[in-house]
């Protein structure tokens, strides 16, 4: 038995074109690089051109294959143009990773319409219409895998994240709907639910002695997650190893939902 051959058969992403949104961000830049390292052809999509360029250069620099595409998740014409450009470049899309998302912490009594509309536009409306556009292309080519990103706040809640959590709960519902409606086209849809992940954007949270203790007390592993902690499940859901997995939400949270750190007894 050749172990490497079996692992490659199950988990290799060679020959798969993978569209990742939010690819310039702290989490999905790392996920994109990791998926490229196991053979994925990466279509990197974001509104941050400079950030995209850096990720593209790094992937191509270590021998992977990546190309950048601009996308505005609040603009349906931009979504359509991005999908068209990716298909024109690579011929198809095999995997969609809906990594783009935004949040602004605001209490429900005080949030304004503009903030509400923008969070919903990126996190829910944009995810729906991008998934729809990509799924039509997947249907033409015989199938594919959609990987949506939900959140701890889709099942539990932190103060100030109400609208964000509502959109991520909506993405969880969309995942189930996609799974049942698109199964006949050999399109699977699953969701990754990250716990508390440390990125440059969340660094102030982890350096705050009060807030960091609050979070760490709720994480059984007693550490924040790293972007690389999401890579294993992303590769699994993108690969042929998960061909009978659909409609589920997979938590990567260090034991947070399980109950956090135990009391001393």
Short mmCIF file of C-alpha atoms in Angstrom, two decimals:
data_model
loop_
_atom_site.label_atom_id
_atom_site.label_comp_id
_atom_site.label_asym_id
_atom_site.label_seq_id
_atom_site.Cartn_x
_atom_site.Cartn_y
_atom_site.Cartn_z
CA UNK A 1 0.00 0.00 0.00
CA UNK A 2 1.33 3.43 -0.96
CA UNK A 3 0.22 5.90 1.71
CA UNK A 4 1.06 8.95 -0.38
CA UNK A 5 -0.93 7.67 -3.35
CA UNK A 6 -4.00 7.09 -1.18
CA UNK A 7 -3.75 10.50 0.44
CA UNK A 8 -3.38 12.12 -2.97
CA UNK A 9 -6.37 10.19 -4.30
CA UNK A 10 -8.53 11.38 -1.43
CA UNK A 11 -7.34 14.91 -0.69
CA UNK A 12 -5.43 16.31 -3.67
CA UNK A 13 -6.93 19.43 -5.22
CA UNK A 14 -4.96 19.01 -8.45
CA UNK A 15 -7.09 19.88 -11.45
CA UNK A 16 -9.64 21.82 -9.39
CA UNK A 17 -10.32 25.51 -10.02
CA UNK A 18 -11.14 27.15 -6.68
CA UNK A 19 -12.75 30.59 -6.44
CA UNK A 20 -12.13 32.17 -3.03
CA UNK A 21 -13.68 35.48 -1.96
CA UNK A 22 -12.07 37.49 0.79
CA UNK A 23 -8.78 36.10 -0.50
CA UNK A 24 -6.82 39.22 0.51
CA UNK A 25 -7.96 38.98 4.14
CA UNK A 26 -6.19 37.52 7.14
CA UNK A 27 -8.01 34.18 7.12
CA UNK A 28 -8.67 33.38 3.49
CA UNK A 29 -5.31 34.51 2.19
CA UNK A 30 -3.85 31.69 4.33
CA UNK A 31 -6.54 29.22 3.28
CA UNK A 32 -5.90 30.11 -0.38
CA UNK A 33 -2.17 29.53 0.00
CA UNK A 34 -2.74 26.20 1.70
CA UNK A 35 -5.19 24.99 -0.94
CA UNK A 36 -2.69 25.97 -3.64
CA UNK A 37 -0.01 23.91 -1.88
CA UNK A 38 -2.11 20.76 -2.39
CA UNK A 39 -2.67 21.48 -6.06
CA UNK A 40 -5.61 23.86 -6.28
CA UNK A 41 -5.73 26.40 -9.11
CA UNK A 42 -6.69 29.54 -7.21
CA UNK A 43 -8.99 32.29 -8.45
CA UNK A 44 -8.39 34.94 -5.77
CA UNK A 45 -11.28 37.39 -5.46
CA UNK A 46 -11.51 40.53 -3.31
CA UNK A 47 -11.94 44.30 -3.57
CA UNK A 48 -8.45 44.85 -2.11
CA UNK A 49 -6.25 44.83 -5.23
CA UNK A 50 -2.96 45.35 -3.39
CA UNK A 51 -3.68 42.55 -0.94
CA UNK A 52 -4.71 40.22 -3.74
CA UNK A 53 -1.50 40.95 -5.60
CA UNK A 54 0.61 39.96 -2.61
CA UNK A 55 -1.22 36.65 -2.17
CA UNK A 56 -1.07 35.92 -5.90
CA UNK A 57 2.67 36.61 -5.99
CA UNK A 58 3.32 34.38 -2.99
CA UNK A 59 1.37 31.44 -4.44
CA UNK A 60 2.98 31.73 -7.85
CA UNK A 61 6.35 32.21 -6.15
CA UNK A 62 6.27 28.79 -4.47
CA UNK A 63 5.16 27.09 -7.70
CA UNK A 64 1.39 27.23 -7.29
CA UNK A 65 -1.12 28.69 -9.71
CA UNK A 66 -3.13 31.80 -8.83
CA UNK A 67 -4.73 34.77 -10.54
CA UNK A 68 -6.47 37.78 -8.98
CA UNK A 69 -9.95 39.04 -9.82
CA UNK A 70 -11.69 42.10 -8.38
CA UNK A 71 -15.14 41.67 -6.89
CA UNK A 72 -17.58 43.92 -5.04
CA UNK A 73 -19.92 41.64 -3.12
CA UNK A 74 -22.52 44.41 -2.87
CA UNK A 75 -22.78 44.81 -6.66
CA UNK A 76 -24.51 42.08 -8.67
CA UNK A 77 -22.92 43.25 -11.92
CA UNK A 78 -19.47 42.95 -10.30
CA UNK A 79 -20.32 39.45 -9.10
CA UNK A 80 -21.41 38.40 -12.59
CA UNK A 81 -18.33 39.96 -14.18
CA UNK A 82 -15.99 38.22 -11.73
CA UNK A 83 -17.52 34.78 -12.38
CA UNK A 84 -17.37 35.39 -16.13
CA UNK A 85 -13.71 36.42 -15.90
CA UNK A 86 -12.75 33.35 -13.85
CA UNK A 87 -14.49 30.99 -16.27
CA UNK A 88 -12.89 32.75 -19.23
CA UNK A 89 -9.46 32.35 -17.64
CA UNK A 90 -9.73 28.77 -16.36
CA UNK A 91 -12.68 27.24 -18.23
CA UNK A 92 -14.70 26.27 -15.18
CA UNK A 93 -15.14 26.59 -11.40
CA UNK A 94 -14.99 23.40 -9.33
CA UNK A 95 -15.04 24.85 -5.81
CA UNK A 96 -16.44 28.09 -4.39
CA UNK A 97 -15.25 29.34 -1.00
CA UNK A 98 -17.49 32.17 0.19
CA UNK A 99 -14.94 33.73 2.52
CA UNK A 100 -15.83 37.42 2.14
CA UNK A 101 -17.59 38.97 5.11
CA UNK A 102 -17.79 42.17 7.13
CA UNK A 103 -18.94 43.26 10.56
CA UNK A 104 -19.33 46.42 12.58
CA UNK A 105 -19.99 45.99 16.27
CA UNK A 106 -23.07 47.97 17.20
CA UNK A 107 -25.82 47.41 19.74
CA UNK A 108 -29.22 46.57 18.32
CA UNK A 109 -30.83 49.66 19.88
CA UNK A 110 -28.50 51.98 18.00
CA UNK A 111 -27.60 50.46 14.64
CA UNK A 112 -28.45 52.54 11.58
CA UNK A 113 -29.92 51.45 8.26
CA UNK A 114 -26.73 52.02 6.28
CA UNK A 115 -24.70 49.69 8.52
CA UNK A 116 -27.46 47.07 8.49
CA UNK A 117 -27.80 47.15 4.72
CA UNK A 118 -24.06 46.87 4.08
CA UNK A 119 -23.55 43.90 6.41
CA UNK A 120 -26.53 42.11 4.85
CA UNK A 121 -25.41 43.00 1.32
CA UNK A 122 -21.94 41.48 1.72
CA UNK A 123 -22.58 38.60 4.10
CA UNK A 124 -25.92 37.27 2.84
CA UNK A 125 -27.15 38.83 -0.39
CA UNK A 126 -23.73 38.73 -2.03
CA UNK A 127 -23.13 35.14 -0.91
CA UNK A 128 -26.49 34.08 -2.32
CA UNK A 129 -26.04 35.66 -5.73
CA UNK A 130 -22.40 34.63 -6.11
CA UNK A 131 -23.31 31.06 -5.19
CA UNK A 132 -26.16 31.15 -7.68
CA UNK A 133 -23.91 32.41 -10.48
CA UNK A 134 -21.19 29.84 -9.75
CA UNK A 135 -23.66 26.96 -9.32
CA UNK A 136 -25.02 27.58 -12.82
CA UNK A 137 -21.48 27.11 -14.14
CA UNK A 138 -20.94 24.03 -11.98
CA UNK A 139 -24.17 22.53 -13.30
CA UNK A 140 -22.90 22.90 -16.87
CA UNK A 141 -19.67 21.06 -15.97
CA UNK A 142 -21.22 18.23 -13.96
CA UNK A 143 -20.96 19.39 -10.37
CA UNK A 144 -18.83 21.04 -7.74
CA UNK A 145 -18.48 21.99 -4.08
CA UNK A 146 -19.71 25.16 -2.38
CA UNK A 147 -18.05 26.01 0.92
CA UNK A 148 -19.84 28.76 2.83
CA UNK A 149 -18.45 30.46 5.93
CA UNK A 150 -20.72 30.96 8.91
CA UNK A 151 -19.58 31.97 12.39
CA UNK A 152 -19.72 31.26 16.10
CA UNK A 153 -22.26 34.08 16.06
CA UNK A 154 -24.60 32.01 13.90
CA UNK A 155 -25.22 29.65 16.83
CA UNK A 156 -24.09 31.64 19.90
CA UNK A 157 -23.82 35.38 20.33
CA UNK A 158 -21.47 38.11 21.42
CA UNK A 159 -22.88 41.55 22.20
CA UNK A 160 -22.77 43.95 19.30
CA UNK A 161 -22.80 41.17 16.67
CA UNK A 162 -26.56 40.82 16.26
CA UNK A 163 -26.86 41.81 12.59
CA UNK A 164 -23.65 39.97 11.70
CA UNK A 165 -24.92 36.86 13.49
CA UNK A 166 -28.26 37.11 11.71
CA UNK A 167 -26.54 37.14 8.32
CA UNK A 168 -24.36 34.17 9.26
CA UNK A 169 -27.43 32.28 10.48
CA UNK A 170 -28.91 33.07 7.08
CA UNK A 171 -25.84 31.62 5.37
CA UNK A 172 -26.29 28.42 7.41
CA UNK A 173 -29.88 28.20 6.15
CA UNK A 174 -28.74 28.89 2.58
CA UNK A 175 -26.22 26.07 2.91
CA UNK A 176 -28.95 23.57 3.74
CA UNK A 177 -31.16 24.86 0.93
CA UNK A 178 -28.32 24.70 -1.59
CA UNK A 179 -27.55 21.15 -0.52
CA UNK A 180 -31.09 19.88 -1.15
CA UNK A 181 -31.81 21.90 -4.30
CA UNK A 182 -28.48 21.37 -6.05
CA UNK A 183 -27.82 17.73 -5.17
CA UNK A 184 -29.40 16.62 -8.47
CA UNK A 185 -26.68 18.58 -10.27
CA UNK A 186 -23.90 16.88 -8.25
CA UNK A 187 -23.24 20.12 -6.37
CA UNK A 188 -22.51 19.78 -2.67
CA UNK A 189 -22.81 22.65 -0.20
CA UNK A 190 -21.33 22.75 3.28
CA UNK A 191 -20.39 25.43 5.77
CA UNK A 192 -17.34 25.99 7.95
CA UNK A 193 -18.14 27.67 11.25
CA UNK A 194 -14.98 29.26 12.70
CA UNK A 195 -14.71 30.01 16.37
CA UNK A 196 -12.60 32.86 17.70
CA UNK A 197 -9.77 33.31 15.20
CA UNK A 198 -6.78 35.59 15.72
CA UNK A 199 -6.03 37.87 12.75
CA UNK A 200 -4.48 41.34 12.44
CA UNK A 201 -8.02 42.77 12.60
CA UNK A 202 -8.83 41.00 15.88
CA UNK A 203 -5.46 41.60 17.54
CA UNK A 204 -6.84 44.38 19.83
CA UNK A 205 -9.32 41.84 21.19
CA UNK A 206 -6.61 39.34 22.10
CA UNK A 207 -4.32 41.94 23.67
CA UNK A 208 -7.12 43.30 25.88
CA UNK A 209 -6.74 41.53 29.26
CA UNK A 210 -10.47 41.52 30.06
CA UNK A 211 -11.87 40.54 26.67
CA UNK A 212 -9.18 37.97 25.94
CA UNK A 213 -9.78 36.25 29.30
CA UNK A 214 -13.53 36.23 28.62
CA UNK A 215 -12.92 34.42 25.32
CA UNK A 216 -10.18 32.06 26.48
CA UNK A 217 -12.29 30.89 29.41
CA UNK A 218 -14.82 29.72 26.80
CA UNK A 219 -12.32 27.85 24.61
CA UNK A 220 -11.40 24.37 25.83
CA UNK A 221 -8.00 24.52 24.09
CA UNK A 222 -7.23 27.81 25.85
CA UNK A 223 -5.94 29.58 22.75
CA UNK A 224 -7.38 31.56 19.85
CA UNK A 225 -7.66 29.84 16.51
CA UNK A 226 -5.22 30.55 13.70
CA UNK A 227 -6.26 31.01 10.07
CA UNK A 228 -4.34 27.80 9.26
CA UNK A 229 -6.66 25.89 11.61
CA UNK A 230 -9.39 26.18 8.96
CA UNK A 231 -7.26 24.70 6.20
CA UNK A 232 -7.82 21.02 6.95
CA UNK A 233 -11.60 21.19 6.80
CA UNK A 234 -11.45 23.45 3.73
CA UNK A 235 -9.30 20.91 1.87
CA UNK A 236 -11.58 18.08 2.97
CA UNK A 237 -14.73 19.82 1.73
CA UNK A 238 -13.09 20.83 -1.55
CA UNK A 239 -11.66 17.37 -2.22
CA UNK A 240 -13.18 14.11 -3.44
CA UNK A 241 -12.85 12.73 0.10
CA UNK A 242 -16.09 14.56 1.03
CA UNK A 243 -18.17 13.44 -1.96
CA UNK A 244 -21.04 12.21 0.31
CA UNK A 245 -21.00 15.20 2.65
CA UNK A 246 -23.54 17.98 2.06
CA UNK A 247 -25.79 20.35 3.93
CA UNK A 248 -23.77 20.43 7.15
CA UNK A 249 -22.00 23.07 9.24
CA UNK A 250 -18.59 22.07 10.58
CA UNK A 251 -17.34 23.89 13.70
CA UNK A 252 -13.65 24.72 14.06
CA UNK A 253 -13.62 26.36 17.48
CA UNK A 254 -11.13 24.68 19.82
CA UNK A 255 -13.91 23.16 21.92
CA UNK A 256 -15.81 26.41 22.47
CA UNK A 257 -19.32 25.11 21.78
CA UNK A 258 -18.51 21.91 23.65
CA UNK A 259 -18.41 23.94 26.86
CA UNK A 260 -15.12 25.77 27.13
CA UNK A 261 -12.57 25.17 29.88
CA UNK A 262 -13.68 22.90 32.75
CA UNK A 263 -14.00 24.09 36.32
CA UNK A 264 -11.46 22.94 38.88
CA UNK A 265 -12.92 20.16 41.00
#
